PDB file of C-alpha atoms in Angstrom:
ATOM      1  CA  MET A   1      67.946  25.280-176.450  1.00  0.00           C
ATOM      2  CA  GLY A   2      71.157  24.030-178.000  1.00  0.00           C
ATOM      3  CA  LYS A   3      74.185  22.509-176.385  1.00  0.00           C
ATOM      4  CA  ARG A   4      74.869  23.155-172.765  1.00  0.00           C
ATOM      5  CA  GLN A   5      77.281  26.092-172.434  1.00  0.00           C
ATOM      6  CA  THR A   6      77.454  27.147-168.820  1.00  0.00           C
ATOM      7  CA  GLY A   7      80.024  29.740-167.854  1.00  0.00           C
ATOM      8  CA  TRP A   8      82.148  28.455-165.000  1.00  0.00           C
ATOM      9  CA  LEU A   9      81.394  30.039-161.636  1.00  0.00           C
ATOM     10  CA  PRO A  10      83.166  29.232-158.357  1.00  0.00           C
ATOM     11  CA  PRO A  11      80.993  27.535-155.722  1.00  0.00           C
ATOM     12  CA  ARG A  12      79.259  29.976-153.403  1.00  0.00           C
ATOM     13  CA  ILE A  13      81.396  28.927-150.425  1.00  0.00           C
ATOM     14  CA  VAL A  14      84.512  29.906-152.409  1.00  0.00           C
ATOM     15  CA  ARG A  15      82.984  33.214-153.431  1.00  0.00           C
ATOM     16  CA  VAL A  16      82.026  33.989-149.810  1.00  0.00           C
ATOM     17  CA  PHE A  17      85.194  32.923-147.986  1.00  0.00           C
ATOM     18  CA  VAL A  18      87.894  33.445-150.624  1.00  0.00           C
ATOM     19  CA  VAL A  19      86.816  35.848-153.362  1.00  0.00           C
ATOM     20  CA  THR A  20      84.907  38.299-151.147  1.00  0.00           C
ATOM     21  CA  PRO A  21      87.666  38.844-148.519  1.00  0.00           C
ATOM     22  CA  SER A  22      90.299  39.169-151.252  1.00  0.00           C
ATOM     23  CA  VAL A  23      88.298  41.768-153.156  1.00  0.00           C
ATOM     24  CA  PHE A  24      87.355  43.586-149.930  1.00  0.00           C
ATOM     25  CA  VAL A  25      91.004  43.968-148.903  1.00  0.00           C
ATOM     26  CA  ALA A  26      92.185  44.894-152.406  1.00  0.00           C
ATOM     27  CA  THR A  27      89.485  47.511-152.982  1.00  0.00           C
ATOM     28  CA  GLY A  28      89.986  48.846-149.447  1.00  0.00           C
ATOM     29  CA  ILE A  29      93.668  49.455-150.204  1.00  0.00           C
ATOM     30  CA  VAL A  30      92.781  51.139-153.496  1.00  0.00           C
ATOM     31  CA  THR A  31      90.207  53.302-151.703  1.00  0.00           C
ATOM     32  CA  LEU A  32      92.807  54.475-149.186  1.00  0.00           C
ATOM     33  CA  LEU A  33      95.343  55.194-151.920  1.00  0.00           C
ATOM     34  CA  SER A  34      92.840  56.669-154.388  1.00  0.00           C
ATOM     35  CA  PRO A  35      93.869  60.349-153.891  1.00  0.00           C
ATOM     36  CA  LEU A  36      97.499  59.453-154.594  1.00  0.00           C
ATOM     37  CA  LEU A  37      96.584  57.226-157.541  1.00  0.00           C
ATOM     38  CA  TYR A  38      94.327  59.915-158.985  1.00  0.00           C
ATOM     39  CA  ALA A  39      97.157  62.451-158.762  1.00  0.00           C
ATOM     40  CA  LEU A  40      99.455  59.997-160.535  1.00  0.00           C
ATOM     41  CA  LEU A  41      96.927  59.607-163.348  1.00  0.00           C
ATOM     42  CA  ALA A  42      96.746  63.400-163.690  1.00  0.00           C
ATOM     43  CA  LEU A  43     100.547  63.581-164.035  1.00  0.00           C
ATOM     44  CA  ILE A  44     100.430  60.967-166.793  1.00  0.00           C
ATOM     45  CA  ASP A  45      97.760  62.979-168.588  1.00  0.00           C
ATOM     46  CA  LEU A  46      99.904  66.117-168.408  1.00  0.00           C
ATOM     47  CA  VAL A  47     102.387  64.225-170.561  1.00  0.00           C
ATOM     48  CA  ASP A  48      99.815  62.419-172.718  1.00  0.00           C
ATOM     49  CA  ARG A  49      97.715  65.563-173.295  1.00  0.00           C
ATOM     50  CA  LYS A  50      94.832  63.735-174.952  1.00  0.00           C
ATOM     51  CA  GLU A  51      91.540  64.753-173.347  1.00  0.00           C
ATOM     52  CA  TRP A  52      92.562  63.548-169.860  1.00  0.00           C
ATOM     53  CA  ARG A  53      91.844  59.980-170.891  1.00  0.00           C
ATOM     54  CA  PHE A  54      93.990  58.387-168.157  1.00  0.00           C
ATOM     55  CA  VAL A  55      92.191  60.390-165.489  1.00  0.00           C
ATOM     56  CA  ARG A  56      88.865  59.482-167.046  1.00  0.00           C
ATOM     57  CA  MET A  57      89.392  55.732-167.501  1.00  0.00           C
ATOM     58  CA  GLY A  58      91.673  55.260-164.513  1.00  0.00           C
ATOM     59  CA  GLY A  59      89.457  57.472-162.382  1.00  0.00           C
ATOM     60  CA  LEU A  60      86.447  55.385-163.351  1.00  0.00           C
ATOM     61  CA  GLY A  61      88.332  52.263-162.289  1.00  0.00           C
ATOM     62  CA  LEU A  62      89.160  53.879-158.942  1.00  0.00           C
ATOM     63  CA  ALA A  63      85.541  54.942-158.452  1.00  0.00           C
ATOM     64  CA  LEU A  64      84.337  51.397-159.135  1.00  0.00           C
ATOM     65  CA  CYS A  65      86.823  50.050-156.578  1.00  0.00           C
ATOM     66  CA  VAL A  66      85.532  52.539-154.000  1.00  0.00           C
ATOM     67  CA  ALA A  67      81.948  51.522-154.848  1.00  0.00           C
ATOM     68  CA  GLU A  68      82.832  47.837-154.407  1.00  0.00           C
ATOM     69  CA  PHE A  69      84.517  48.442-151.051  1.00  0.00           C
ATOM     70  CA  LEU A  70      81.681  50.570-149.659  1.00  0.00           C
ATOM     71  CA  GLY A  71      79.104  48.180-151.090  1.00  0.00           C
ATOM     72  CA  LEU A  72      80.679  45.161-149.407  1.00  0.00           C
ATOM     73  CA  LEU A  73      80.874  47.101-146.152  1.00  0.00           C
ATOM     74  CA  ALA A  74      77.168  47.941-146.419  1.00  0.00           C
ATOM     75  CA  ALA A  75      76.341  44.307-147.276  1.00  0.00           C
ATOM     76  CA  LEU A  76      78.138  43.204-144.102  1.00  0.00           C
ATOM     77  CA  VAL A  77      76.218  45.721-141.987  1.00  0.00           C
ATOM     78  CA  LEU A  78      72.909  44.539-143.503  1.00  0.00           C
ATOM     79  CA  TRP A  79      73.844  40.910-142.867  1.00  0.00           C
ATOM     80  CA  LEU A  80      74.540  41.686-139.205  1.00  0.00           C
ATOM     81  CA  ALA A  81      71.341  43.767-138.923  1.00  0.00           C
ATOM     82  CA  SER A  82      69.317  40.867-140.311  1.00  0.00           C
ATOM     83  CA  GLY A  83      70.488  38.593-137.493  1.00  0.00           C
ATOM     84  CA  PHE A  84      73.463  37.082-139.330  1.00  0.00           C
ATOM     85  CA  GLY A  85      71.308  36.550-142.396  1.00  0.00           C
ATOM     86  CA  PHE A  86      68.401  34.744-140.716  1.00  0.00           C
ATOM     87  CA  GLY A  87      65.991  37.664-141.206  1.00  0.00           C
ATOM     88  CA  VAL A  88      67.235  38.767-144.611  1.00  0.00           C
ATOM     89  CA  HIS A  89      63.976  37.793-146.356  1.00  0.00           C
ATOM     90  CA  THR A  90      61.684  39.833-144.116  1.00  0.00           C
ATOM     91  CA  ARG A  91      59.890  42.704-145.801  1.00  0.00           C
ATOM     92  CA  ARG A  92      61.824  45.308-143.777  1.00  0.00           C
ATOM     93  CA  MET A  93      65.230  43.868-144.674  1.00  0.00           C
ATOM     94  CA  GLN A  94      64.292  43.353-148.317  1.00  0.00           C
ATOM     95  CA  ARG A  95      63.415  47.015-148.624  1.00  0.00           C
ATOM     96  CA  ALA A  96      66.575  48.030-146.744  1.00  0.00           C
ATOM     97  CA  HIS A  97      68.658  45.997-149.201  1.00  0.00           C
ATOM     98  CA  THR A  98      66.861  47.626-152.126  1.00  0.00           C
ATOM     99  CA  ARG A  99      67.571  51.118-150.754  1.00  0.00           C
ATOM    100  CA  VAL A 100      71.266  50.328-150.313  1.00  0.00           C
ATOM    101  CA  PHE A 101      71.400  48.804-153.781  1.00  0.00           C
ATOM    102  CA  GLY A 102      69.796  51.993-155.145  1.00  0.00           C
ATOM    103  CA  TRP A 103      72.438  54.167-153.448  1.00  0.00           C
ATOM    104  CA  TRP A 104      75.193  51.946-154.855  1.00  0.00           C
ATOM    105  CA  LEU A 105      73.704  52.146-158.361  1.00  0.00           C
ATOM    106  CA  ALA A 106      73.452  55.938-158.074  1.00  0.00           C
ATOM    107  CA  PHE A 107      77.154  56.123-157.123  1.00  0.00           C
ATOM    108  CA  VAL A 108      78.213  53.856-160.002  1.00  0.00           C
ATOM    109  CA  THR A 109      76.085  55.563-162.657  1.00  0.00           C
ATOM    110  CA  ARG A 110      77.254  59.000-161.518  1.00  0.00           C
ATOM    111  CA  ALA A 111      80.848  57.807-161.892  1.00  0.00           C
ATOM    112  CA  LEU A 112      80.108  56.443-165.365  1.00  0.00           C
ATOM    113  CA  ARG A 113      78.526  59.688-166.511  1.00  0.00           C
ATOM    114  CA  LEU A 114      81.230  61.886-164.970  1.00  0.00           C
ATOM    115  CA  HIS A 115      84.280  60.000-166.211  1.00  0.00           C
ATOM    116  CA  LEU A 116      83.021  58.893-169.618  1.00  0.00           C
ATOM    117  CA  GLY A 117      81.464  62.285-170.274  1.00  0.00           C
ATOM    118  CA  PHE A 118      77.886  61.559-171.268  1.00  0.00           C
ATOM    119  CA  ASP A 119      74.488  62.666-170.034  1.00  0.00           C
ATOM    120  CA  PHE A 120      71.519  60.377-169.535  1.00  0.00           C
ATOM    121  CA  THR A 121      67.899  61.399-169.771  1.00  0.00           C
ATOM    122  CA  VAL A 122      64.754  59.326-169.406  1.00  0.00           C
ATOM    123  CA  PRO A 123      61.278  60.916-169.490  1.00  0.00           C
ATOM    124  CA  MET A 124      59.217  60.589-166.331  1.00  0.00           C
ATOM    125  CA  THR A 125      55.573  59.572-166.613  1.00  0.00           C
ATOM    126  CA  GLU A 126      52.661  59.132-164.268  1.00  0.00           C
ATOM    127  CA  ARG A 127      53.049  56.304-161.797  1.00  0.00           C
ATOM    128  CA  ILE A 128      51.705  52.956-162.991  1.00  0.00           C
ATOM    129  CA  HIS A 129      49.832  50.991-160.353  1.00  0.00           C
ATOM    130  CA  GLY A 130      50.566  47.325-159.857  1.00  0.00           C
ATOM    131  CA  PRO A 131      53.546  45.132-160.759  1.00  0.00           C
ATOM    132  CA  ILE A 132      55.484  45.898-163.944  1.00  0.00           C
ATOM    133  CA  LEU A 133      57.419  43.725-166.377  1.00  0.00           C
ATOM    134  CA  THR A 134      60.087  45.770-168.170  1.00  0.00           C
ATOM    135  CA  LEU A 135      61.621  44.457-171.402  1.00  0.00           C
ATOM    136  CA  ALA A 136      64.746  46.457-172.180  1.00  0.00           C
ATOM    137  CA  ARG A 137      67.300  46.780-174.925  1.00  0.00           C
ATOM    138  CA  HIS A 138      70.822  45.837-173.794  1.00  0.00           C
ATOM    139  CA  ALA A 139      73.630  47.748-175.490  1.00  0.00           C
ATOM    140  CA  GLY A 140      76.566  49.791-174.260  1.00  0.00           C
ATOM    141  CA  PRO A 141      78.533  50.159-171.009  1.00  0.00           C
ATOM    142  CA  GLY A 142      76.425  50.427-167.870  1.00  0.00           C
ATOM    143  CA  ASP A 143      72.999  50.597-169.494  1.00  0.00           C
ATOM    144  CA  ALA A 144      71.571  47.960-167.133  1.00  0.00           C
ATOM    145  CA  PHE A 145      72.830  49.977-164.152  1.00  0.00           C
ATOM    146  CA  LEU A 146      71.253  53.169-165.532  1.00  0.00           C
ATOM    147  CA  LEU A 147      67.871  51.477-165.908  1.00  0.00           C
ATOM    148  CA  ALA A 148      68.017  49.769-162.512  1.00  0.00           C
ATOM    149  CA  ARG A 149      68.953  53.063-160.832  1.00  0.00           C
ATOM    150  CA  THR A 150      65.978  54.767-162.495  1.00  0.00           C
ATOM    151  CA  VAL A 151      63.599  52.072-161.226  1.00  0.00           C
ATOM    152  CA  ILE A 152      64.810  52.246-157.616  1.00  0.00           C
ATOM    153  CA  GLN A 153      65.808  55.881-157.179  1.00  0.00           C
ATOM    154  CA  ASP A 154      63.423  57.794-159.442  1.00  0.00           C
ATOM    155  CA  TYR A 155      60.332  55.607-159.279  1.00  0.00           C
ATOM    156  CA  ARG A 156      60.882  54.201-155.755  1.00  0.00           C
ATOM    157  CA  ARG A 157      60.110  50.678-156.919  1.00  0.00           C
ATOM    158  CA  GLN A 158      61.269  47.296-155.643  1.00  0.00           C
ATOM    159  CA  LEU A 159      63.600  45.864-158.279  1.00  0.00           C
ATOM    160  CA  ARG A 160      63.699  42.281-159.532  1.00  0.00           C
ATOM    161  CA  MET A 161      65.939  41.260-162.377  1.00  0.00           C
ATOM    162  CA  LEU A 162      66.599  38.315-164.649  1.00  0.00           C
ATOM    163  CA  GLY A 163      70.352  38.330-165.264  1.00  0.00           C
ATOM    164  CA  THR A 164      73.249  36.096-166.214  1.00  0.00           C
ATOM    165  CA  THR A 165      75.478  34.197-163.809  1.00  0.00           C
ATOM    166  CA  LYS A 166      78.412  36.387-164.908  1.00  0.00           C
ATOM    167  CA  LEU A 167      77.120  39.039-162.484  1.00  0.00           C
ATOM    168  CA  LEU A 168      77.841  36.691-159.575  1.00  0.00           C
ATOM    169  CA  TRP A 169      81.578  36.993-160.176  1.00  0.00           C
ATOM    170  CA  ASP A 170      81.343  40.426-158.548  1.00  0.00           C
ATOM    171  CA  PRO A 171      81.236  39.962-154.744  1.00  0.00           C
ATOM    172  CA  PHE A 172      78.933  42.888-154.004  1.00  0.00           C
ATOM    173  CA  MET A 173      76.484  41.930-156.742  1.00  0.00           C
ATOM    174  CA  SER A 174      76.589  38.319-155.585  1.00  0.00           C
ATOM    175  CA  HIS A 175      75.871  39.120-151.927  1.00  0.00           C
ATOM    176  CA  MET A 176      73.273  41.801-152.604  1.00  0.00           C
ATOM    177  CA  MET A 177      71.341  40.254-155.459  1.00  0.00           C
ATOM    178  CA  LEU A 178      71.206  36.736-154.027  1.00  0.00           C
ATOM    179  CA  ARG A 179      69.484  38.201-150.968  1.00  0.00           C
ATOM    180  CA  LEU A 180      66.890  39.878-153.184  1.00  0.00           C
ATOM    181  CA  PRO A 181      64.391  38.121-155.486  1.00  0.00           C
ATOM    182  CA  HIS A 182      66.550  38.071-158.611  1.00  0.00           C
ATOM    183  CA  HIS A 183      67.226  35.054-160.809  1.00  0.00           C
ATOM    184  CA  PHE A 184      70.415  34.228-162.690  1.00  0.00           C
ATOM    185  CA  LEU A 185      70.646  32.126-165.829  1.00  0.00           C
ATOM    186  CA  ALA A 186      73.684  30.382-167.275  1.00  0.00           C
ATOM    187  CA  PRO A 187      73.906  30.354-171.090  1.00  0.00           C
ATOM    188  CA  ASN A 188      71.861  27.412-172.391  1.00  0.00           C
ATOM    189  CA  PRO A 189      71.058  25.884-168.968  1.00  0.00           C
ATOM    190  CA  ALA A 190      71.014  22.117-168.516  1.00  0.00           C
ATOM    191  CA  ASP A 191      67.408  22.139-167.226  1.00  0.00           C
ATOM    192  CA  PRO A 192      65.434  24.877-169.032  1.00  0.00           C
ATOM    193  CA  ALA A 193      62.131  23.794-167.455  1.00  0.00           C
ATOM    194  CA  ALA A 194      63.507  24.298-163.944  1.00  0.00           C
ATOM    195  CA  GLU A 195      64.796  27.765-164.872  1.00  0.00           C
ATOM    196  CA  LEU A 196      61.434  28.790-166.295  1.00  0.00           C
ATOM    197  CA  ALA A 197      59.691  27.484-163.170  1.00  0.00           C
ATOM    198  CA  ALA A 198      62.033  29.639-161.048  1.00  0.00           C
ATOM    199  CA  ILE A 199      61.118  32.718-163.121  1.00  0.00           C
ATOM    200  CA  THR A 200      57.438  31.935-162.640  1.00  0.00           C
ATOM    201  CA  ARG A 201      57.881  31.658-158.851  1.00  0.00           C
ATOM    202  CA  MET A 202      59.784  34.959-158.768  1.00  0.00           C
ATOM    203  CA  CYS A 203      56.954  36.733-160.594  1.00  0.00           C
ATOM    204  CA  ALA A 204      54.209  35.119-158.523  1.00  0.00           C
ATOM    205  CA  THR A 205      55.492  36.834-155.355  1.00  0.00           C
ATOM    206  CA  MET A 206      55.817  40.352-156.812  1.00  0.00           C
ATOM    207  CA  ASP A 207      54.360  43.203-154.767  1.00  0.00           C
ATOM    208  CA  ASP A 208      52.290  45.988-156.303  1.00  0.00           C
ATOM    209  CA  ASP A 209      55.386  48.230-156.371  1.00  0.00           C
ATOM    210  CA  SER A 210      57.696  45.575-157.872  1.00  0.00           C
ATOM    211  CA  VAL A 211      59.396  45.931-161.240  1.00  0.00           C
ATOM    212  CA  LEU A 212      60.940  42.935-162.999  1.00  0.00           C
ATOM    213  CA  ILE A 213      63.564  43.783-165.647  1.00  0.00           C
ATOM    214  CA  ILE A 214      64.297  41.283-168.412  1.00  0.00           C
ATOM    215  CA  PHE A 215      66.756  41.823-171.242  1.00  0.00           C
ATOM    216  CA  PRO A 216      65.228  39.594-173.931  1.00  0.00           C
ATOM    217  CA  GLU A 217      68.384  39.732-176.066  1.00  0.00           C
ATOM    218  CA  GLY A 218      70.193  37.740-173.386  1.00  0.00           C
ATOM    219  CA  GLY A 219      73.335  39.882-173.504  1.00  0.00           C
ATOM    220  CA  ASN A 220      74.864  43.168-174.590  1.00  0.00           C
ATOM    221  CA  TRP A 221      74.557  43.852-178.318  1.00  0.00           C
ATOM    222  CA  THR A 222      77.804  43.590-180.285  1.00  0.00           C
ATOM    223  CA  PRO A 223      78.322  43.135-184.049  1.00  0.00           C
ATOM    224  CA  ARG A 224      79.823  39.684-183.475  1.00  0.00           C
ATOM    225  CA  ARG A 225      76.938  38.508-181.298  1.00  0.00           C
ATOM    226  CA  TRP A 226      74.453  39.795-183.847  1.00  0.00           C
ATOM    227  CA  GLU A 227      76.172  37.917-186.670  1.00  0.00           C
ATOM    228  CA  ASN A 228      76.487  34.763-184.568  1.00  0.00           C
ATOM    229  CA  ALA A 229      72.793  34.894-183.664  1.00  0.00           C
ATOM    230  CA  ILE A 230      71.783  35.082-187.319  1.00  0.00           C
ATOM    231  CA  GLU A 231      74.125  32.225-188.208  1.00  0.00           C
ATOM    232  CA  SER A 232      72.671  30.147-185.363  1.00  0.00           C
ATOM    233  CA  LEU A 233      69.122  30.710-186.594  1.00  0.00           C
ATOM    234  CA  GLN A 234      70.127  29.741-190.119  1.00  0.00           C
ATOM    235  CA  ALA A 235      71.937  26.625-188.911  1.00  0.00           C
ATOM    236  CA  SER A 236      68.819  25.494-187.034  1.00  0.00           C
ATOM    237  CA  GLY A 237      66.648  25.919-190.130  1.00  0.00           C
ATOM    238  CA  ARG A 238      64.764  28.989-188.882  1.00  0.00           C
ATOM    239  CA  GLU A 239      65.220  31.015-192.053  1.00  0.00           C
ATOM    240  CA  VAL A 240      62.255  33.344-191.431  1.00  0.00           C
ATOM    241  CA  GLN A 241      63.596  34.343-188.003  1.00  0.00           C
ATOM    242  CA  ALA A 242      67.097  34.731-189.449  1.00  0.00           C
ATOM    243  CA  ASP A 243      65.805  37.069-192.160  1.00  0.00           C
ATOM    244  CA  ARG A 244      63.923  39.158-189.589  1.00  0.00           C
ATOM    245  CA  ALA A 245      67.012  39.320-187.376  1.00  0.00           C
ATOM    246  CA  ALA A 246      69.132  40.458-190.324  1.00  0.00           C
ATOM    247  CA  GLN A 247      66.737  43.367-190.871  1.00  0.00           C
ATOM    248  CA  MET A 248      67.060  44.517-187.248  1.00  0.00           C
ATOM    249  CA  ALA A 249      70.702  45.535-187.091  1.00  0.00           C
ATOM    250  CA  ASN A 250      70.539  47.250-183.669  1.00  0.00           C
ATOM    251  CA  VAL A 251      69.140  44.429-181.528  1.00  0.00           C
ATOM    252  CA  LEU A 252      69.753  40.717-181.037  1.00  0.00           C
ATOM    253  CA  PRO A 253      67.006  38.166-181.724  1.00  0.00           C
ATOM    254  CA  PRO A 254      64.936  38.009-178.528  1.00  0.00           C
ATOM    255  CA  HIS A 255      64.590  34.968-176.287  1.00  0.00           C
ATOM    256  CA  ALA A 256      60.895  34.686-175.534  1.00  0.00           C
ATOM    257  CA  ALA A 257      60.750  31.784-173.039  1.00  0.00           C
ATOM    258  CA  GLY A 258      61.577  33.843-169.926  1.00  0.00           C
ATOM    259  CA  VAL A 259      59.141  36.567-170.938  1.00  0.00           C
ATOM    260  CA  ALA A 260      56.392  33.994-171.516  1.00  0.00           C
ATOM    261  CA  ALA A 261      57.048  32.441-168.103  1.00  0.00           C
ATOM    262  CA  ALA A 262      56.723  35.850-166.446  1.00  0.00           C
ATOM    263  CA  LEU A 263      53.472  36.645-168.238  1.00  0.00           C
ATOM    264  CA  GLN A 264      52.003  33.252-167.399  1.00  0.00           C
ATOM    265  CA  ALA A 265      52.837  33.745-163.715  1.00  0.00           C
ATOM    266  CA  ARG A 266      50.298  36.537-163.307  1.00  0.00           C
ATOM    267  CA  ASP A 267      47.682  38.295-165.345  1.00  0.00           C
ATOM    268  CA  ASP A 268      48.059  41.763-163.799  1.00  0.00           C
ATOM    269  CA  LEU A 269      51.510  42.668-165.127  1.00  0.00           C
ATOM    270  CA  THR A 270      51.858  45.936-166.994  1.00  0.00           C
ATOM    271  CA  VAL A 271      54.442  45.429-169.758  1.00  0.00           C
ATOM    272  CA  VAL A 272      56.853  48.287-170.476  1.00  0.00           C
ATOM    273  CA  PHE A 273      59.275  48.280-173.400  1.00  0.00           C
ATOM    274  CA  VAL A 274      62.458  50.342-172.928  1.00  0.00           C
ATOM    275  CA  ALA A 275      64.911  51.386-175.632  1.00  0.00           C
ATOM    276  CA  HIS A 276      67.874  53.740-175.562  1.00  0.00           C
ATOM    277  CA  VAL A 277      70.350  55.261-177.989  1.00  0.00           C
ATOM    278  CA  GLY A 278      73.785  56.732-177.421  1.00  0.00           C
ATOM    279  CA  LEU A 279      75.906  53.846-176.096  1.00  0.00           C
ATOM    280  CA  GLY A 280      75.295  51.044-178.576  1.00  0.00           C
ATOM    281  CA  ASP A 281      78.465  51.665-180.600  1.00  0.00           C
ATOM    282  CA  LEU A 282      80.673  51.230-177.503  1.00  0.00           C
ATOM    283  CA  HIS A 283      81.015  47.466-177.177  1.00  0.00           C
ATOM    284  CA  SER A 284      84.683  47.202-176.153  1.00  0.00           C
ATOM    285  CA  LEU A 285      87.108  48.965-173.833  1.00  0.00           C
ATOM    286  CA  ARG A 286      89.189  49.963-176.855  1.00  0.00           C
ATOM    287  CA  GLN A 287      86.270  51.802-178.404  1.00  0.00           C
ATOM    288  CA  ILE A 288      85.554  53.606-175.149  1.00  0.00           C
ATOM    289  CA  TRP A 289      89.241  54.535-174.853  1.00  0.00           C
ATOM    290  CA  ASP A 290      89.308  55.884-178.409  1.00  0.00           C
ATOM    291  CA  ASN A 291      86.146  57.975-177.929  1.00  0.00           C
ATOM    292  CA  ILE A 292      86.407  59.495-174.448  1.00  0.00           C
ATOM    293  CA  PRO A 293      85.213  61.985-173.495  1.00  0.00           C
ATOM    294  CA  LEU A 294      82.008  60.824-175.167  1.00  0.00           C
ATOM    295  CA  ARG A 295      80.272  64.217-175.182  1.00  0.00           C
ATOM    296  CA  ARG A 296      76.947  62.675-176.101  1.00  0.00           C
ATOM    297  CA  GLN A 297      73.397  62.520-174.893  1.00  0.00           C
ATOM    298  CA  VAL A 298      72.094  59.075-174.008  1.00  0.00           C
ATOM    299  CA  ARG A 299      68.328  59.118-174.436  1.00  0.00           C
ATOM    300  CA  ALA A 300      65.844  56.496-173.318  1.00  0.00           C
ATOM    301  CA  ALA A 301      62.197  56.043-174.196  1.00  0.00           C
ATOM    302  CA  TYR A 302      59.552  53.567-173.134  1.00  0.00           C
ATOM    303  CA  TRP A 303      56.099  52.426-174.127  1.00  0.00           C
TER     304      TRP A 303
END
């Protein structure tokens, strides 16, 4: 799997007792001052006069701070309700955490759509019975949140996700998702076999209404990542895979090991492939800044 390249992450005790209180206080202050800050952004836009971009981008930042503050407050209430964390893995508390996570995702995705100026549509189908493995394209700002919100809010499913350790830098995501059956991978982990075994265990305990989301590309699509992936395949002598990757300019070469581990865990998984268009060209804050309001339709489809 290549050289070990693990992104540095503070120990959990530091994240709990240092990072979380700091972020809670900071976002609480921003939440209290948000009306004043929003008015200040509007005054700047009256001078800038370019599509209210300060209100849009700054307002989105304020909304995310409010979401973080309220999310951490809800996580604290759930921790207390679970008996200071001792009962967090009971079925009742797991479903309570999922509901709160769904509300948080709905708040965040509504803020994204409102401030960036795009609409998101995904066709609804008949309900599939049994556990589902969802393999999704990963491109553009907030696409993972949009998909996760759809799973929890629209389909009333219990979400499981295979993500990267970068998510754990966010205090709310760290507290909420570590209490739920999600798994986080560092880039090129030191013990791939142990990581695959953890994925297998996560799938083996899925309920009939569980949905596991995997992003086989391993990260958000960007032109640089696409080029680097092709160069990596060529350097390792996998010319056939490199040629195939070069012909698929809108996705990264997939990592199949995690998917295989999930499929081997159980034989009753329904596999759903999800793709979307509309956000893939926005792979930096500068590009978002230059294009807001987006005025576009983000469409998703699945098979």
